[in-house]
Tab-separated table of C-alpha atoms in Angstrom:
chain	number	residue	atom	x	y	z
A	216	MET	CA	-39.679	-31.943	5.718
A	217	LEU	CA	-41.804	-34.978	5.083
A	218	ASN	CA	-45.131	-35.535	6.904
A	219	ASN	CA	-47.129	-38.701	6.612
A	220	LEU	CA	-50.611	-37.710	5.737
A	221	SER	CA	-53.556	-39.940	5.144
A	222	VAL	CA	-55.569	-39.872	1.985
A	223	LEU	CA	-59.016	-41.389	1.766
A	224	LYS	CA	-59.624	-43.051	-1.537
A	225	ARG	CA	-63.142	-44.166	-2.364
A	226	ILE	CA	-63.467	-47.493	-4.116
A	227	LYS	CA	-66.494	-49.529	-5.055
A	228	THR	CA	-66.317	-51.734	-2.024
A	229	GLY	CA	-65.956	-48.873	0.495
A	230	MET	CA	-63.306	-46.664	1.931
A	231	LEU	CA	-59.556	-47.491	1.729
A	232	LEU	CA	-57.054	-45.678	3.908
A	233	LEU	CA	-53.693	-45.126	2.069
A	234	PRO	CA	-50.595	-43.480	3.594
A	235	VAL	CA	-49.074	-40.940	1.293
A	236	ALA	CA	-45.768	-39.089	1.891
A	237	VAL	CA	-46.118	-35.394	1.039
A	238	GLY	CA	-43.320	-32.818	0.948
A	239	VAL	CA	-44.129	-29.803	3.064
A	240	THR	CA	-41.881	-26.670	2.993
A	241	PHE	CA	-42.090	-24.381	5.965
A	242	ALA	CA	-41.099	-20.690	5.485
A	243	GLN	CA	-38.257	-19.624	7.677
A	244	THR	CA	-38.898	-16.276	9.462
A	245	PRO	CA	-35.860	-14.266	10.184
A	246	ALA	CA	-35.589	-12.523	13.539
A	247	ILE	CA	-33.242	-9.729	14.523
A	248	SER	CA	-31.994	-9.913	18.070
A	249	PRO	CA	-33.062	-6.849	20.189
A	250	GLY	CA	-30.456	-4.192	19.563
A	251	GLY	CA	-28.800	-6.565	17.119
A	252	THR	CA	-27.810	-3.951	14.649
A	253	VAL	CA	-24.270	-2.755	15.691
A	254	ASN	CA	-21.081	-1.129	14.414
A	255	GLY	CA	-19.458	-3.470	11.945
A	256	ALA	CA	-15.902	-2.863	13.276
A	257	SER	CA	-16.261	-2.550	16.984
A	258	PHE	CA	-19.535	-4.446	17.344
A	259	ALA	CA	-20.529	-1.564	19.725
A	260	SER	CA	-24.218	-0.756	20.064
A	261	GLY	CA	-25.546	2.764	19.699
A	262	PRO	CA	-25.797	5.163	16.728
A	263	VAL	CA	-24.367	4.091	13.408
A	264	ALA	CA	-23.448	6.415	10.497
A	265	ALA	CA	-25.016	6.379	7.029
A	266	GLY	CA	-22.522	4.800	4.701
A	267	SER	CA	-20.851	2.758	7.422
A	268	LEU	CA	-20.602	-0.979	7.769
A	269	VAL	CA	-22.801	-2.714	10.335
A	270	SER	CA	-23.355	-6.210	11.570
A	271	ILE	CA	-26.802	-7.503	12.237
A	272	PHE	CA	-27.199	-10.436	14.630
A	273	GLY	CA	-30.248	-12.803	14.823
A	274	THR	CA	-31.593	-15.994	13.612
A	275	GLN	CA	-32.840	-17.663	10.383
A	276	PHE	CA	-31.130	-15.006	8.195
A	277	ALA	CA	-29.925	-17.546	5.544
A	278	ALA	CA	-29.618	-21.262	4.966
A	279	ALA	CA	-25.736	-21.021	4.747
A	280	LEU	CA	-22.767	-18.725	4.484
A	281	ALA	CA	-22.521	-16.422	1.428
A	282	ALA	CA	-20.192	-13.560	0.736
A	283	ALA	CA	-20.109	-10.920	-1.892
A	284	GLU	CA	-17.437	-11.516	-4.646
A	285	SER	CA	-17.444	-8.056	-6.317
A	286	VAL	CA	-18.325	-4.419	-5.957
A	287	PRO	CA	-20.504	-2.648	-6.202
A	288	LEU	CA	-22.236	-4.804	-3.512
A	289	SER	CA	-25.600	-6.214	-4.386
A	290	VAL	CA	-28.686	-5.538	-2.318
A	291	SER	CA	-29.546	-9.305	-2.348
A	292	LEU	CA	-27.313	-12.221	-1.356
A	293	ALA	CA	-28.425	-15.829	-1.274
A	294	GLY	CA	-32.034	-14.859	-1.093
A	295	THR	CA	-31.550	-12.425	1.783
A	296	SER	CA	-31.981	-8.689	1.713
A	297	VAL	CA	-32.001	-5.882	4.317
A	298	THR	CA	-33.711	-2.482	4.332
A	299	PHE	CA	-32.954	0.600	6.453
A	300	ASN	CA	-35.816	2.936	6.628
A	301	ASN	CA	-37.213	0.975	3.563
A	302	VAL	CA	-33.964	1.647	1.592
A	303	PRO	CA	-32.203	-1.542	0.283
A	304	ALA	CA	-28.789	-1.962	1.812
A	305	PRO	CA	-25.712	-3.342	0.027
A	306	LEU	CA	-24.659	-6.745	1.447
A	307	ASP	CA	-21.224	-8.049	2.029
A	308	PHE	CA	-21.850	-11.266	3.997
A	309	VAL	CA	-24.792	-13.307	5.150
A	310	SER	CA	-25.065	-16.396	7.419
A	311	PRO	CA	-27.837	-17.953	9.542
A	312	GLY	CA	-26.957	-15.689	12.488
A	313	GLN	CA	-25.104	-12.701	11.123
A	314	ILE	CA	-25.329	-10.249	8.206
A	315	ASN	CA	-22.627	-7.588	7.320
A	316	ALA	CA	-24.115	-4.740	5.369
A	317	GLN	CA	-23.632	-1.155	4.553
A	318	VAL	CA	-26.116	1.490	5.780
A	319	PRO	CA	-27.159	3.276	2.566
A	320	PHE	CA	-25.926	6.899	2.336
A	321	ASN	CA	-29.428	7.962	1.430
A	322	VAL	CA	-31.040	6.259	4.466
A	323	LEU	CA	-32.347	9.702	5.757
A	324	PRO	CA	-33.339	12.103	2.909
A	325	ASP	CA	-31.750	15.150	4.649
A	326	GLY	CA	-28.629	13.319	5.691
A	327	GLY	CA	-29.441	14.042	9.335
A	328	SER	CA	-30.059	11.914	12.495
A	329	GLY	CA	-33.001	9.837	13.605
A	330	SER	CA	-34.276	6.493	14.682
A	331	ILE	CA	-35.146	4.094	11.834
A	332	ASN	CA	-36.330	0.548	11.324
A	333	VAL	CA	-34.080	-2.243	10.039
A	334	VAL	CA	-35.784	-5.249	8.403
A	335	VAL	CA	-34.257	-8.494	7.202
A	336	THR	CA	-36.100	-10.450	4.452
A	337	ARG	CA	-35.343	-14.083	3.546
A	338	ASN	CA	-36.945	-15.566	0.424
A	339	GLY	CA	-39.790	-13.048	0.681
A	340	VAL	CA	-40.422	-13.492	4.390
A	341	SER	CA	-39.620	-10.480	6.529
A	342	SER	CA	-38.554	-10.052	10.080
A	343	ALA	CA	-40.085	-7.734	12.699
A	344	PRO	CA	-38.257	-4.410	12.493
A	345	ASP	CA	-35.280	-3.518	14.757
A	346	GLN	CA	-34.725	0.020	15.587
A	347	VAL	CA	-31.318	1.747	15.206
A	348	VAL	CA	-30.273	5.380	15.559
A	349	ILE	CA	-28.598	7.040	12.568
A	350	ASN	CA	-26.048	9.809	13.226
A	351	GLN	CA	-23.789	11.650	10.970
A	352	PHE	CA	-20.810	9.963	12.679
A	353	GLY	CA	-20.503	6.522	14.413
A	354	PRO	CA	-16.814	5.625	14.233
A	355	GLY	CA	-15.498	2.132	14.907
A	356	VAL	CA	-11.981	0.759	14.385
A	357	PHE	CA	-11.394	-2.756	12.991
A	358	ALA	CA	-9.291	-4.861	15.292
A	359	ALA	CA	-7.436	-8.216	15.368
A	360	ASN	CA	-6.884	-9.871	18.784
A	361	THR	CA	-7.935	-6.567	20.452
A	362	HIS	CA	-5.333	-4.698	18.579
A	363	ALA	CA	-6.464	-1.961	16.068
A	364	ILE	CA	-5.597	-2.970	12.484
A	365	ALA	CA	-2.960	-0.374	11.776
A	366	ILE	CA	-0.507	-0.920	8.854
A	367	ILE	CA	2.975	0.707	9.022
A	368	ALA	CA	3.344	2.727	5.812
A	369	THR	CA	6.174	5.100	6.405
A	370	ASN	CA	8.985	3.910	4.231
A	371	PRO	CA	8.999	0.956	1.822
A	372	SER	CA	12.634	0.259	2.581
A	373	ASP	CA	11.804	-0.140	6.262
A	374	PRO	CA	11.593	-3.951	7.076
A	375	ARG	CA	8.538	-3.081	9.158
A	376	TYR	CA	6.743	-1.595	6.014
A	377	ALA	CA	3.306	-3.123	5.420
A	378	THR	CA	3.249	-4.966	8.756
A	379	LEU	CA	0.827	-4.553	11.511
A	380	ALA	CA	1.593	-2.125	14.215
A	381	ALA	CA	1.425	-4.241	17.361
A	382	PRO	CA	3.789	-5.974	19.939
A	383	PRO	CA	5.817	-8.688	18.203
A	384	GLY	CA	3.931	-12.101	18.324
A	385	SER	CA	0.772	-10.568	19.724
A	386	ILE	CA	-1.390	-11.635	16.812
A	387	PRO	CA	-0.904	-15.310	15.882
A	388	GLY	CA	-0.182	-15.987	12.217
A	389	LEU	CA	0.612	-12.251	11.361
A	390	THR	CA	3.825	-10.375	11.281
A	391	THR	CA	3.694	-7.447	13.803
A	392	ASN	CA	6.095	-4.739	14.775
A	393	PRO	CA	5.863	-1.836	17.243
A	394	ALA	CA	5.164	1.607	15.808
A	395	VAL	CA	7.520	4.417	16.745
A	396	PRO	CA	7.056	8.238	16.866
A	397	GLY	CA	7.001	9.619	13.372
A	398	ASP	CA	5.522	6.466	11.707
A	399	VAL	CA	2.788	6.833	9.221
A	400	LEU	CA	-0.009	4.327	9.886
A	401	ILE	CA	-3.023	3.204	7.862
A	402	ILE	CA	-5.816	2.491	10.161
A	403	TYR	CA	-9.024	0.698	9.016
A	404	ALA	CA	-12.241	2.134	10.375
A	405	THR	CA	-15.957	2.696	9.520
A	406	GLY	CA	-18.508	5.268	10.414
A	407	LEU	CA	-16.293	8.356	9.997
A	408	GLY	CA	-18.954	10.325	8.316
A	409	PRO	CA	-19.786	11.819	4.906
A	410	VAL	CA	-17.126	11.304	2.219
A	411	ASN	CA	-15.808	13.882	-0.196
A	412	PRO	CA	-16.365	13.568	-3.048
A	413	PRO	CA	-19.754	11.682	-2.453
A	414	VAL	CA	-19.999	8.124	-3.691
A	415	GLN	CA	-22.849	5.766	-4.304
A	416	SER	CA	-23.810	3.100	-1.762
A	417	GLY	CA	-22.297	-0.326	-2.366
C-alpha cells in the first residue's frame, strides 16, 4: 500500500516540501471465528478427536488458496501454520477464510480429553486463541450433496462396483447406484478414534 508522505529537506535558502511515495506493508492479523474449529467432514461443532481432520473458519488466514501436494503433510503452508495446544498441526489446505488441518495425535500428552487452544499464525502474526474440546472420538462422515460418500465395493464384476451408493442422478456429475442388502461399502469418515497400529501425524 502506498502512502504519500512529506519529507522536509533543508536547503540553503530555507525549507523545501517534497512529496515522496513510500511503500508501507501492514501485517495481516488472522482471526478465528468464535467456535470456528469444526469437524472436517460434517462441519459440526463440538468435540473433535485427536488425529482427525478439522476445518477452521475465520479471516486473514492466507493471501490465496494453497493445497498440500504430498504426504506427510507439512506444518506450514503458504506462510500459514496452526497449533493445537502449542503442538504444530499438519495442514492440507489454506485459504483466506478456511484452513483444513489434522489435529495432532499427541495434542494431549495422555491421549485423554480436555479443552485446548487453537492458534493460527500467518507470516509470524498470530490470532487470538479459539477453544475446542478434544475427545477420544469425534466422528464425522464426508458427504456429497447431502449423501454420505460410500463406495460400492462388493464385486468387481458388478457394474455398480466403485460407484457411489446413492439414488441415480442424485449427485450431479457422478455415477451413483443404490446399495442393496449384502453390499460392501467403503465409507469415508474422520474422527473415529485411535488407530492400530499407531501412526505419526501428517
